[in-house]
PDB file of C-alpha atoms in Angstrom:
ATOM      1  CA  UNK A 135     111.490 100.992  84.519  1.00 75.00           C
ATOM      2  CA  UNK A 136     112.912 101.478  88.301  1.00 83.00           C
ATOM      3  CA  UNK A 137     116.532 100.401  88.601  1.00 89.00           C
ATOM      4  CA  UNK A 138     117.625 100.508  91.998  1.00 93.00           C
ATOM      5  CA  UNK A 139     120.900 102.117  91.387  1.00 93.00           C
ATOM      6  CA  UNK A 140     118.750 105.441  90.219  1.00 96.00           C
ATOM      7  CA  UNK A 141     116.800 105.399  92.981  1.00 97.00           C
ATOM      8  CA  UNK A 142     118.514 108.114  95.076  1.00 98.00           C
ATOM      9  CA  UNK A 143     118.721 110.165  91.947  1.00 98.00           C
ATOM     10  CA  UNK A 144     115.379 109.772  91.455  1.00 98.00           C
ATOM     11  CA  UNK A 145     114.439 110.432  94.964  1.00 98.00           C
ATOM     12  CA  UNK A 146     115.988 113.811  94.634  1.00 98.00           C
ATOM     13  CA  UNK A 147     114.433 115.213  92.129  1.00 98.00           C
ATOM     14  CA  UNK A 148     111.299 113.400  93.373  1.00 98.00           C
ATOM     15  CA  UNK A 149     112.387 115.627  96.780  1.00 98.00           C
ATOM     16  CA  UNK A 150     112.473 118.881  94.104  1.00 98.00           C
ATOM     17  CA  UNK A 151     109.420 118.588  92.915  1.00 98.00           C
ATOM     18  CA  UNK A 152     107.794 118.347  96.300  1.00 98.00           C
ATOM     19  CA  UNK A 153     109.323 121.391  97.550  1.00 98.00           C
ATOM     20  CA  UNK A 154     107.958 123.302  94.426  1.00 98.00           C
ATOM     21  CA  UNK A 155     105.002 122.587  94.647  1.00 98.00           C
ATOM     22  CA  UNK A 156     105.435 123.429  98.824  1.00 98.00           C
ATOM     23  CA  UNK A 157     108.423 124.881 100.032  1.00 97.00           C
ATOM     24  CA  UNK A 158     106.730 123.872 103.671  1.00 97.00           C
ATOM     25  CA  UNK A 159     107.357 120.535 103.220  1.00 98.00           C
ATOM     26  CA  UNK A 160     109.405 119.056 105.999  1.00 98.00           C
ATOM     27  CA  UNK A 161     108.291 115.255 106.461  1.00 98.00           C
ATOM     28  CA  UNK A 162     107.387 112.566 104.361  1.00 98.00           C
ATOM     29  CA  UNK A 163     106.235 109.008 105.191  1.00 98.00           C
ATOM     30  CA  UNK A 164     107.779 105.980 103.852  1.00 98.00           C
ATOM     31  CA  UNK A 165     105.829 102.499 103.687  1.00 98.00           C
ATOM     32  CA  UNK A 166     107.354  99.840 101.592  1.00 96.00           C
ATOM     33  CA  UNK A 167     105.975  96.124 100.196  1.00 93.00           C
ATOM     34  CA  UNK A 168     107.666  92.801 100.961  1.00 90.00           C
ATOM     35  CA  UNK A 169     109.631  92.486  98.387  1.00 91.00           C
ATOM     36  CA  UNK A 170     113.654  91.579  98.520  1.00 91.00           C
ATOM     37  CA  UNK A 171     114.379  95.335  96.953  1.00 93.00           C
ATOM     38  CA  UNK A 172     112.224  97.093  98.732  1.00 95.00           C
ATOM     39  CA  UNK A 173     114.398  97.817 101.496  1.00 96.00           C
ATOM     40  CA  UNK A 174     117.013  98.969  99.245  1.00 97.00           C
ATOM     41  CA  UNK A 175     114.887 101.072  97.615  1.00 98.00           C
ATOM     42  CA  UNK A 176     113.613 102.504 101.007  1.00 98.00           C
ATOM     43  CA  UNK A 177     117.433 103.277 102.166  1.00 98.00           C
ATOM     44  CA  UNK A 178     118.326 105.254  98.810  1.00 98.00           C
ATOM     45  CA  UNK A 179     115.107 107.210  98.918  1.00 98.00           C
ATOM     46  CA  UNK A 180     114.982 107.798 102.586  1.00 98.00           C
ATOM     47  CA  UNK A 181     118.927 109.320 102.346  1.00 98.00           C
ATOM     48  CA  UNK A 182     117.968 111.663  99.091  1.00 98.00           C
ATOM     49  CA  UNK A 183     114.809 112.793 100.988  1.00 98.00           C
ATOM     50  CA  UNK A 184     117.067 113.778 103.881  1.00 98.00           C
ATOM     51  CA  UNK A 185     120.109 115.320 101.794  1.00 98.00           C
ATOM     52  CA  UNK A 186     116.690 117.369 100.365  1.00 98.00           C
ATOM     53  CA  UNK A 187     116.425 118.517 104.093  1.00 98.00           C
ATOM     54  CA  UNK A 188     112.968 116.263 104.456  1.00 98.00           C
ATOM     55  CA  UNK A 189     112.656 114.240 107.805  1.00 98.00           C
ATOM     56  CA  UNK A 190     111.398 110.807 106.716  1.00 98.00           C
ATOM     57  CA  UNK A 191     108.732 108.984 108.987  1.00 98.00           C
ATOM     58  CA  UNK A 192     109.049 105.158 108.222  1.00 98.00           C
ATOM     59  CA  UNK A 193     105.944 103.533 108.693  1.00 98.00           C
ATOM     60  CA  UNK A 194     107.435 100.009 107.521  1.00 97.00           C
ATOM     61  CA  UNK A 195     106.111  97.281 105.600  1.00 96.00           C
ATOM     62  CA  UNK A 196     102.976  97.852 104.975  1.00 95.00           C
ATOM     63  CA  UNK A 197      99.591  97.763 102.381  1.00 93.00           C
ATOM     64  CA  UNK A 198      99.225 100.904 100.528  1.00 94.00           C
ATOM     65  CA  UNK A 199      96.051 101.689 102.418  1.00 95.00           C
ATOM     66  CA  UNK A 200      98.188 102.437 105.632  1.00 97.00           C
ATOM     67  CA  UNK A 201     100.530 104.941 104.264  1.00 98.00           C
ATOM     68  CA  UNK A 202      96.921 106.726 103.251  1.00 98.00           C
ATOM     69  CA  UNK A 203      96.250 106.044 106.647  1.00 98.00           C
ATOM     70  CA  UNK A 204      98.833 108.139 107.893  1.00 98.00           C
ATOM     71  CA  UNK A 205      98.334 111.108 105.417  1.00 98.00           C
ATOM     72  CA  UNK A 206      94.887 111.427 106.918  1.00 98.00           C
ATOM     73  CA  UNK A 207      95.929 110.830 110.429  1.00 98.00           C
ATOM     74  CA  UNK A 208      99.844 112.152 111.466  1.00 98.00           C
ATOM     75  CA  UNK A 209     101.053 115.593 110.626  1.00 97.00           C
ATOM     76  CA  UNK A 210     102.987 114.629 107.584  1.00 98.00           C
ATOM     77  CA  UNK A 211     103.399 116.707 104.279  1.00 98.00           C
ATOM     78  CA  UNK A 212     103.327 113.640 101.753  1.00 98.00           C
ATOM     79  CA  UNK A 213     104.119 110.312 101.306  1.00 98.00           C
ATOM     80  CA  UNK A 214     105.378 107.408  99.329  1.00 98.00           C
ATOM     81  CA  UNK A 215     104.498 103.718  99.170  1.00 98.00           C
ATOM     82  CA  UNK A 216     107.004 101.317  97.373  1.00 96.00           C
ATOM     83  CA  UNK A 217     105.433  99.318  95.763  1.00 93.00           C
ATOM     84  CA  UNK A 218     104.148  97.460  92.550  1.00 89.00           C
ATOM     85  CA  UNK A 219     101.248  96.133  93.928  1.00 85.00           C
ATOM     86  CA  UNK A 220     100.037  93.074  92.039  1.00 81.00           C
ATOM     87  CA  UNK A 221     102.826  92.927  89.679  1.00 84.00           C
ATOM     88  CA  UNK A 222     105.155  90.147  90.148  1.00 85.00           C
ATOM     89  CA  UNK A 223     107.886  89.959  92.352  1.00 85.00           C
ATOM     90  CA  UNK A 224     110.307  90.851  90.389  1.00 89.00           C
ATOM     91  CA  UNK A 225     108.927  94.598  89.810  1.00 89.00           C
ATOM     92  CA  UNK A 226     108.906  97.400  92.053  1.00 92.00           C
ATOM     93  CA  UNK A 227     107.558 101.133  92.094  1.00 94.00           C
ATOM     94  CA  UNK A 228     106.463 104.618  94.315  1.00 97.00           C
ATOM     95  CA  UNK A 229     103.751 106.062  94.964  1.00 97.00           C
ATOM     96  CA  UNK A 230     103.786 109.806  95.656  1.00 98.00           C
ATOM     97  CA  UNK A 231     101.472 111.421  97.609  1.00 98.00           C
ATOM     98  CA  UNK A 232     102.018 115.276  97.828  1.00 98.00           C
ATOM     99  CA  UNK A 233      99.941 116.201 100.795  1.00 98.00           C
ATOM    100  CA  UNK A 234      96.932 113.768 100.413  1.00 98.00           C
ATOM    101  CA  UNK A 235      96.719 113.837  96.936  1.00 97.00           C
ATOM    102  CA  UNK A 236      98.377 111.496  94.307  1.00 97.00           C
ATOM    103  CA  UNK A 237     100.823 112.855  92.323  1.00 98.00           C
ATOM    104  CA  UNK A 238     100.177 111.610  88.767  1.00 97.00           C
ATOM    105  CA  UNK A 239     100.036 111.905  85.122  1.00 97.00           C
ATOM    106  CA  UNK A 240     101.645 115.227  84.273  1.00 98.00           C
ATOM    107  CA  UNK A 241     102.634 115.350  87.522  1.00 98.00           C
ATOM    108  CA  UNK A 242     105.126 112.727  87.226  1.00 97.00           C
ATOM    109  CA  UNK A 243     106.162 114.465  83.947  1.00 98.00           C
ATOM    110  CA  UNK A 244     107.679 116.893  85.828  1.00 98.00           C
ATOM    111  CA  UNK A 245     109.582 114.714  87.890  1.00 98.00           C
ATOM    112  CA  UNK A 246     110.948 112.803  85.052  1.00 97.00           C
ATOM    113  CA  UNK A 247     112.005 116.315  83.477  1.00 98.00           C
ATOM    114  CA  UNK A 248     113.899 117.174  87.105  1.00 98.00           C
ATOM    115  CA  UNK A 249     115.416 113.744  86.649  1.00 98.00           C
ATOM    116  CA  UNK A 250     116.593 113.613  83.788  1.00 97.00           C
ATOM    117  CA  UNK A 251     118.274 117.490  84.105  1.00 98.00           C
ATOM    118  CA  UNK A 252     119.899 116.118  87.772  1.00 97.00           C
ATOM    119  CA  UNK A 253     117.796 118.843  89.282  1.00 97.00           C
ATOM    120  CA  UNK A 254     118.430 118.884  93.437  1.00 96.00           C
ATOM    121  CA  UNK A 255     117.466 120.973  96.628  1.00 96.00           C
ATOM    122  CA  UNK A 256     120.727 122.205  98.376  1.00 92.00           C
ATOM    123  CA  UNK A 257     119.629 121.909 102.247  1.00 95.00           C
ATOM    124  CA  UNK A 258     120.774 123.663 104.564  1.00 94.00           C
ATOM    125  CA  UNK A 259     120.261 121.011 107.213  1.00 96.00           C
ATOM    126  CA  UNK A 260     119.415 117.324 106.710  1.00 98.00           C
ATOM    127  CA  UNK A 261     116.299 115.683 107.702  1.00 98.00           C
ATOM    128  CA  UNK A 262     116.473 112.991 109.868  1.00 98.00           C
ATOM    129  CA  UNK A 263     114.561 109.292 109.751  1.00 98.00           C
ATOM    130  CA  UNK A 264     112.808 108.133 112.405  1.00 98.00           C
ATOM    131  CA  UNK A 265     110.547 104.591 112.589  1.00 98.00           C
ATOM    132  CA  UNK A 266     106.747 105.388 113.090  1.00 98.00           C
ATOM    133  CA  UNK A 267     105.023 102.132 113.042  1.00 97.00           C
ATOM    134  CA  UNK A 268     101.426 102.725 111.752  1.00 97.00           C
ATOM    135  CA  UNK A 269      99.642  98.945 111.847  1.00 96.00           C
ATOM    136  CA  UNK A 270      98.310  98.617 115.037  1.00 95.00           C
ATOM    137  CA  UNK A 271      97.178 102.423 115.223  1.00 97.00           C
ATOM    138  CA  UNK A 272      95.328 101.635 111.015  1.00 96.00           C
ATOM    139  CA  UNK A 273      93.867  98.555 112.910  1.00 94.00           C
ATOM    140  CA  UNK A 274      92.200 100.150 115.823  1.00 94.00           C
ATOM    141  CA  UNK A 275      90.403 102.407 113.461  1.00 96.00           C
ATOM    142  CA  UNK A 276      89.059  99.856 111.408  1.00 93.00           C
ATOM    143  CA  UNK A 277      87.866  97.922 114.426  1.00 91.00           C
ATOM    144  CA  UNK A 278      85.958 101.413 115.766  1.00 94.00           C
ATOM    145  CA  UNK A 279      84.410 102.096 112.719  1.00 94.00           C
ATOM    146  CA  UNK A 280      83.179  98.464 111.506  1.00 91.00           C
ATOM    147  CA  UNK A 281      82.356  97.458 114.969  1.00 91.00           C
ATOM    148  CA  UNK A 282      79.386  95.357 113.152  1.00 89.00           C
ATOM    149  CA  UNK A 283      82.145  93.032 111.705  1.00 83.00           C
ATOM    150  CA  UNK A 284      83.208  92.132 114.993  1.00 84.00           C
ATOM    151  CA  UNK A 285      82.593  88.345 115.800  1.00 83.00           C
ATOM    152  CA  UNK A 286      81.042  87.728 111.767  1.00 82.00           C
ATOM    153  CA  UNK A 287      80.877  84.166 111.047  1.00 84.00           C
ATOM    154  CA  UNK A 288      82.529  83.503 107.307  1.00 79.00           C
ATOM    155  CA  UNK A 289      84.587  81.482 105.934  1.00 81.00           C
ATOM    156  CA  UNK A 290      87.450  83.403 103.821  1.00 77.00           C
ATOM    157  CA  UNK A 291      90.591  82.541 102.145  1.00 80.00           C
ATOM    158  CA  UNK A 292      93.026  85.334 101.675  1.00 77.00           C
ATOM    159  CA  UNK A 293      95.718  85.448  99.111  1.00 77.00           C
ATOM    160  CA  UNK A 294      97.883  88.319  99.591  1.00 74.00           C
ATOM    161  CA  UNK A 295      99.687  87.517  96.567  1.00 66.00           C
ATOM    162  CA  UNK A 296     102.816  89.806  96.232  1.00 59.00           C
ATOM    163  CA  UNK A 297     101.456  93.021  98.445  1.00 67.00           C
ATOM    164  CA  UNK A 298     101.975  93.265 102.314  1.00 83.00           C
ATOM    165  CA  UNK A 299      98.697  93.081 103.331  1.00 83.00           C
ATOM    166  CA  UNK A 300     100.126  89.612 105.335  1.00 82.00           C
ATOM    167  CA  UNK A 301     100.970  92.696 107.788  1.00 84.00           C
ATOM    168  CA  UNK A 302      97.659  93.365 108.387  1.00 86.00           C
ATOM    169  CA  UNK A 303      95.221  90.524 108.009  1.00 84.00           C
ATOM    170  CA  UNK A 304      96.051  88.241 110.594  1.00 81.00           C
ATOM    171  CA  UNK A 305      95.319  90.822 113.184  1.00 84.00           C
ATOM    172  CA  UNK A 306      92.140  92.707 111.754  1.00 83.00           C
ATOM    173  CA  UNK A 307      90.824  88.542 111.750  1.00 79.00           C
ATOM    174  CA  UNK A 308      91.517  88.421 115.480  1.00 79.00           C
TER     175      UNK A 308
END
């Protein structure tokens, strides 16, 4: 279970972990889902990642395929998507990329251990956030490379359910 009040604790050791496995790592992008905690969430992870000495890229609210986006496609060293995709709304989770890679299984072993032991990274600087919009940039290169979708004639009903994807879809239709 995420509780929101452990989020910055979590986010620390999250921060830890990510400088084990790369003590290069110096920025990390941030997307988040619509939902009412999400923000939160963002502001307590975003503050441990900078206490860690990471500078945080927000790329806003978003569908999980954008922060993937911006692995692939901006000089970033990981990322994180908050989210619990099509779990109800009253749920809410990460995602943690460490480069372009999903950090999973006994991966997130780890993290728990570094949690639950307070483990931290003393910095000696702090990272800063900055916002780095990422829609209209994901958008553009799904128009270049399915140019044969252009103009398609189909009827479609969309239910974004719980996700963000609401950010997206109305402009990839135009």
């Amino acid at each position: 279970d995420l509780k929101v009040d452990e989020v910055y604790n979590l986010g620390r050791a999250i921060a830890c972990y990510l400088l084990s496995r790369n003590p290069h790592f110096k920025t990390m992008a941030i997307g988040m889902d619509g939902r009412i905690h999400s923000s939160v969430i963002k502001d307590h992870l975003s503050r441990a990642m900078q206490e860690s000495g990471i500078d945080v890229q927000f790329i806003g609210v978003c569908p999980t395929p954008v922060l993937y986006f911006t692995l692939h496609n901006k000089p970033v060293d990981g990322g994180i998507m908050i989210t619990a995709s099509h779990n109800t709304k009253e749920y809410n989770g990460l995602k943690i990329c460490l480069g372009k890679e999903s950090v999973w299984g006994k991966q997130i072993q780890e993290i728990k251990k570094m949690y639950q032991e307070k483990k931290s990274v003393i910095s000696p600087s702090r990272g800063v956030e900055i916002f780095m919009p990422m829609i209209d940039l994901y958008l553009d290169w799904l128009v270049h490379h399915f140019p044969e979708l252009r103009g398609m004639q189909r009827s479609v009903v969309v239910d974004c359910g719980n996700g963000a994807a609401g950010t997206v879809l109305p402009q990839l239709i135009e």
